Amino acid sequence: MPVVPAPSLAVLFDRLAGSYDILNRLISFGQDQRWRRALARRIPAEAGLRVLDLACGTGDQLRMLLRERPRIGFAAGVDVSPGMLALGREKVRRLGLDGRVSLVRGDALALPFPDASFDAVTISFGVRNLAPRRHELFREIRRVLRPGGTALILELTVPQSPLVRPFYHLYTRRIMPLLGGLVSWKFREYRYLNHSIEEFPPSETLCRELREAGFADVTVRGMTWGVV
């Protein structure tokens, strides 16, 4: 199944926005919060950092970043989905983070920020939705990072272990789309999400592409039997 082009991504995630957070908890058995926390703890702990979260959705990763690194000075989020951003802004308001967080509708391939604007850039579960244009995405992340800044990517992938993979495919091909569809009544959308995971390249390919985009000290950490 081909990856949905960027204009369709906004429509796709607008449809999923209302049930997105609860389904992330449900289909990951609550592990999505542990994964987001692990990413947040890789951000430097120094005060006053400027952080950008791409494909920010409803702001879950931004919330975790500010929880684990409360001395962050300013955090911005970018997403293509107005529905996701509306929920994210409500979450920011409810948590009293209005003065420290800005959510912007925009394209991760053409960010509305000048060069070297941020100390860290994160993207959680968003790279695979831009899979055909990963090189552009990585170059754009590199552009808005200051020299010495940090890029952190959290993404689902197919585990390499031959013992884990059959059970993983059973879950992601059969159970996850059914579960997501029953809760959200969006069966087609959750079939797309499974296909986007299976079409995602192995970590070795991503590491090479990141180096080609100008990154150094590129490392990978697998979690939960290699599904992330």
Short mmCIF file of C-alpha atoms in Angstrom, two decimals:
data_model
loop_
_atom_site.label_atom_id
_atom_site.label_comp_id
_atom_site.label_asym_id
_atom_site.label_seq_id
_atom_site.Cartn_x
_atom_site.Cartn_y
_atom_site.Cartn_z
CA MET A 1 0.00 0.00 0.00
CA PRO A 2 1.54 3.35 -0.97
CA VAL A 3 2.33 5.93 1.67
CA VAL A 4 -0.35 8.63 1.90
CA PRO A 5 0.94 11.94 0.47
CA ALA A 6 1.20 14.94 2.78
CA PRO A 7 -2.13 16.62 1.88
CA SER A 8 -3.99 13.38 2.66
CA LEU A 9 -2.16 12.99 5.97
CA ALA A 10 -4.02 16.00 7.35
CA VAL A 11 -7.35 14.40 6.44
CA LEU A 12 -6.27 11.02 7.80
CA PHE A 13 -5.22 12.34 11.19
CA ASP A 14 -8.15 14.73 11.46
CA ARG A 15 -10.37 11.64 11.28
CA LEU A 16 -8.35 9.90 13.99
CA ALA A 17 -7.87 12.90 16.29
CA GLY A 18 -10.72 12.28 18.72
CA SER A 19 -9.67 8.71 19.58
CA TYR A 20 -5.93 9.02 18.89
CA ASP A 21 -4.58 9.29 22.45
CA ILE A 22 -6.70 6.55 23.95
CA LEU A 23 -5.98 4.19 21.06
CA ASN A 24 -2.24 4.80 21.37
CA ARG A 25 -2.50 3.63 24.97
CA LEU A 26 -4.72 0.72 24.07
CA ILE A 27 -2.90 -0.77 21.09
CA SER A 28 0.54 -0.31 22.69
CA PHE A 29 -0.65 -1.71 26.06
CA GLY A 30 0.41 1.58 27.62
CA GLN A 31 3.98 1.28 26.35
CA ASP A 32 3.74 4.45 24.24
CA GLN A 33 4.17 6.53 27.39
CA ARG A 34 7.29 4.61 28.40
CA TRP A 35 8.73 5.07 24.91
CA ARG A 36 7.99 8.80 24.93
CA ARG A 37 9.56 9.12 28.38
CA ALA A 38 12.72 7.35 27.20
CA LEU A 39 13.04 9.82 24.31
CA ALA A 40 12.43 12.82 26.59
CA ARG A 41 15.21 11.71 28.92
CA ARG A 42 17.70 11.89 26.05
CA ILE A 43 17.19 15.66 25.88
CA PRO A 44 19.97 17.54 27.73
CA ALA A 45 18.86 18.63 31.21
CA GLU A 46 20.31 22.14 31.03
CA ALA A 47 18.06 25.16 31.49
CA GLY A 48 16.65 27.38 28.76
CA LEU A 49 16.76 24.95 25.83
CA ARG A 50 14.62 25.55 22.75
CA VAL A 51 12.95 22.32 21.59
CA LEU A 52 10.89 21.51 18.48
CA ASP A 53 8.59 18.49 18.17
CA LEU A 54 7.57 17.52 14.64
CA ALA A 55 4.36 15.63 13.80
CA CYS A 56 3.35 16.71 17.30
CA GLY A 57 -0.26 15.55 16.99
CA THR A 58 -2.16 16.17 20.22
CA GLY A 59 1.00 17.23 22.04
CA ASP A 60 1.69 14.01 23.95
CA GLN A 61 5.43 14.09 23.27
CA LEU A 62 5.67 17.79 24.14
CA ARG A 63 3.87 17.13 27.41
CA MET A 64 6.35 14.38 28.23
CA LEU A 65 9.33 16.54 27.24
CA LEU A 66 8.26 19.30 29.63
CA ARG A 67 7.48 16.81 32.37
CA GLU A 68 10.90 15.13 32.19
CA ARG A 69 12.84 18.31 31.38
CA PRO A 70 10.98 21.09 33.25
CA ARG A 71 13.83 23.56 32.67
CA ILE A 72 13.17 23.68 28.89
CA GLY A 73 12.83 27.35 28.01
CA PHE A 74 10.56 27.13 24.95
CA ALA A 75 8.90 24.26 23.08
CA ALA A 76 7.24 24.37 19.66
CA GLY A 77 5.16 21.73 17.92
CA VAL A 78 4.37 21.41 14.21
CA ASP A 79 1.69 19.22 12.63
CA VAL A 80 -0.36 19.16 9.40
CA SER A 81 -3.64 18.19 11.10
CA PRO A 82 -5.87 21.01 12.39
CA GLY A 83 -7.90 18.48 14.37
CA MET A 84 -4.86 17.16 16.19
CA LEU A 85 -3.57 20.67 16.88
CA ALA A 86 -6.92 21.79 18.30
CA LEU A 87 -6.77 18.97 20.85
CA GLY A 88 -3.12 19.75 21.50
CA ARG A 89 -3.84 23.41 22.23
CA GLU A 90 -6.57 22.42 24.66
CA LYS A 91 -4.11 20.09 26.39
CA VAL A 92 -1.50 22.85 26.60
CA ARG A 93 -4.07 25.25 28.06
CA ARG A 94 -5.28 22.68 30.59
CA LEU A 95 -1.73 22.01 31.79
CA GLY A 96 -1.00 25.72 32.13
CA LEU A 97 1.78 25.64 29.52
CA ASP A 98 0.47 28.39 27.23
CA GLY A 99 3.45 30.67 27.75
CA ARG A 100 6.05 27.97 27.07
CA VAL A 101 4.52 26.00 24.19
CA SER A 102 3.54 27.10 20.69
CA LEU A 103 1.67 24.74 18.33
CA VAL A 104 1.82 25.60 14.65
CA ARG A 105 0.19 24.06 11.61
CA GLY A 106 2.93 23.43 9.09
CA ASP A 107 4.88 21.10 6.84
CA ALA A 108 7.81 19.26 8.41
CA LEU A 109 9.56 19.46 5.03
CA ALA A 110 9.41 23.28 4.97
CA LEU A 111 9.53 24.45 8.57
CA PRO A 112 8.59 28.08 9.35
CA PHE A 113 11.73 28.65 11.44
CA PRO A 114 15.14 30.15 10.61
CA ASP A 115 18.35 28.17 10.56
CA ALA A 116 19.83 27.01 13.89
CA SER A 117 16.67 27.90 15.84
CA PHE A 118 16.55 24.92 18.21
CA ASP A 119 18.78 22.99 20.59
CA ALA A 120 16.83 19.76 20.05
CA VAL A 121 14.32 18.43 17.51
CA THR A 122 12.14 15.40 18.20
CA ILE A 123 9.73 13.40 16.06
CA SER A 124 7.68 10.52 17.44
CA PHE A 125 5.86 8.10 15.13
CA GLY A 126 5.99 10.59 12.27
CA VAL A 127 8.96 9.70 10.08
CA ARG A 128 7.24 6.72 8.48
CA ASN A 129 4.38 8.95 7.28
CA LEU A 130 6.94 10.92 5.26
CA ALA A 131 8.91 7.84 4.22
CA PRO A 132 9.36 8.69 0.50
CA ARG A 133 10.81 12.10 1.45
CA ARG A 134 12.93 11.14 4.45
CA HIS A 135 16.04 12.78 2.96
CA GLU A 136 14.25 16.13 2.79
CA LEU A 137 12.94 15.70 6.32
CA PHE A 138 16.37 14.92 7.76
CA ARG A 139 17.96 17.87 5.96
CA GLU A 140 15.23 20.18 7.26
CA ILE A 141 15.73 18.93 10.82
CA ARG A 142 19.46 19.52 10.42
CA ARG A 143 18.81 23.04 9.12
CA VAL A 144 16.81 24.22 12.14
CA LEU A 145 19.18 22.64 14.68
CA ARG A 146 22.00 24.72 16.11
CA PRO A 147 25.53 23.29 15.71
CA GLY A 148 25.93 20.58 18.32
CA GLY A 149 22.16 20.18 18.71
CA THR A 150 20.35 16.87 19.13
CA ALA A 151 17.81 15.12 16.91
CA LEU A 152 15.73 12.32 18.46
CA ILE A 153 13.50 9.96 16.48
CA LEU A 154 10.99 7.54 18.02
CA GLU A 155 9.44 5.17 15.51
CA LEU A 156 7.69 1.82 15.18
CA THR A 157 9.37 -0.84 13.11
CA VAL A 158 9.25 -4.56 12.38
CA PRO A 159 11.34 -6.49 14.96
CA GLN A 160 14.29 -8.39 13.52
CA SER A 161 14.07 -11.37 15.88
CA PRO A 162 12.63 -14.44 14.07
CA LEU A 163 11.04 -15.46 17.37
CA VAL A 164 9.18 -12.17 17.87
CA ARG A 165 8.30 -11.32 14.26
CA PRO A 166 5.47 -13.88 13.69
CA PHE A 167 3.60 -12.74 16.80
CA TYR A 168 4.22 -9.11 15.87
CA HIS A 169 2.75 -9.61 12.38
CA LEU A 170 -0.27 -11.41 13.82
CA TYR A 171 -0.92 -8.49 16.12
CA THR A 172 -0.26 -5.63 13.68
CA ARG A 173 -1.95 -7.22 10.64
CA ARG A 174 -5.01 -8.71 12.32
CA ILE A 175 -5.63 -7.59 15.88
CA MET A 176 -4.43 -3.94 15.85
CA PRO A 177 -6.47 -2.80 12.79
CA LEU A 178 -9.56 -4.56 14.16
CA LEU A 179 -9.11 -3.05 17.63
CA GLY A 180 -8.42 0.42 16.25
CA GLY A 181 -11.38 0.18 13.91
CA LEU A 182 -13.81 -1.01 16.56
CA VAL A 183 -12.91 1.83 18.94
CA SER A 184 -12.69 4.63 16.35
CA TRP A 185 -14.84 3.20 13.52
CA LYS A 186 -11.91 4.04 11.22
CA PHE A 187 -10.94 0.60 9.90
CA ARG A 188 -9.25 1.83 6.72
CA GLU A 189 -7.08 4.31 8.59
CA TYR A 190 -5.72 1.69 10.95
CA ARG A 191 -4.93 -0.64 8.07
CA TYR A 192 -2.87 2.21 6.61
CA LEU A 193 -0.96 2.62 9.88
CA ASN A 194 0.01 -1.06 9.81
CA HIS A 195 1.21 -0.83 6.21
CA SER A 196 3.30 2.25 7.01
CA ILE A 197 5.12 0.29 9.74
CA GLU A 198 5.84 -2.71 7.51
CA GLU A 199 7.18 -0.51 4.71
CA PHE A 200 9.52 1.36 7.04
CA PRO A 201 13.24 0.63 6.43
CA PRO A 202 15.57 -0.98 8.98
CA SER A 203 17.51 1.17 11.42
CA GLU A 204 20.78 0.68 9.52
CA THR A 205 19.25 2.46 6.52
CA LEU A 206 18.02 5.34 8.66
CA CYS A 207 21.43 5.74 10.29
CA ARG A 208 23.10 5.96 6.91
CA GLU A 209 20.55 8.53 5.69
CA LEU A 210 21.01 10.64 8.82
CA ARG A 211 24.77 10.68 8.32
CA GLU A 212 24.24 11.67 4.68
CA ALA A 213 22.09 14.56 5.93
CA GLY A 214 25.00 15.84 8.04
CA PHE A 215 24.44 14.22 11.43
CA ALA A 216 27.26 12.76 13.53
CA ASP A 217 27.28 10.30 16.44
CA VAL A 218 24.19 8.47 15.14
CA THR A 219 23.05 5.67 17.47
CA VAL A 220 20.05 3.33 17.77
CA ARG A 221 18.36 1.96 20.88
CA GLY A 222 15.76 -0.78 20.41
CA MET A 223 12.91 -1.09 22.92
CA THR A 224 10.22 -3.69 23.66
CA TRP A 225 11.76 -6.58 21.73
CA GLY A 226 12.69 -4.30 18.85
CA VAL A 227 9.24 -3.03 17.92
CA VAL A 228 10.43 0.57 18.52
#
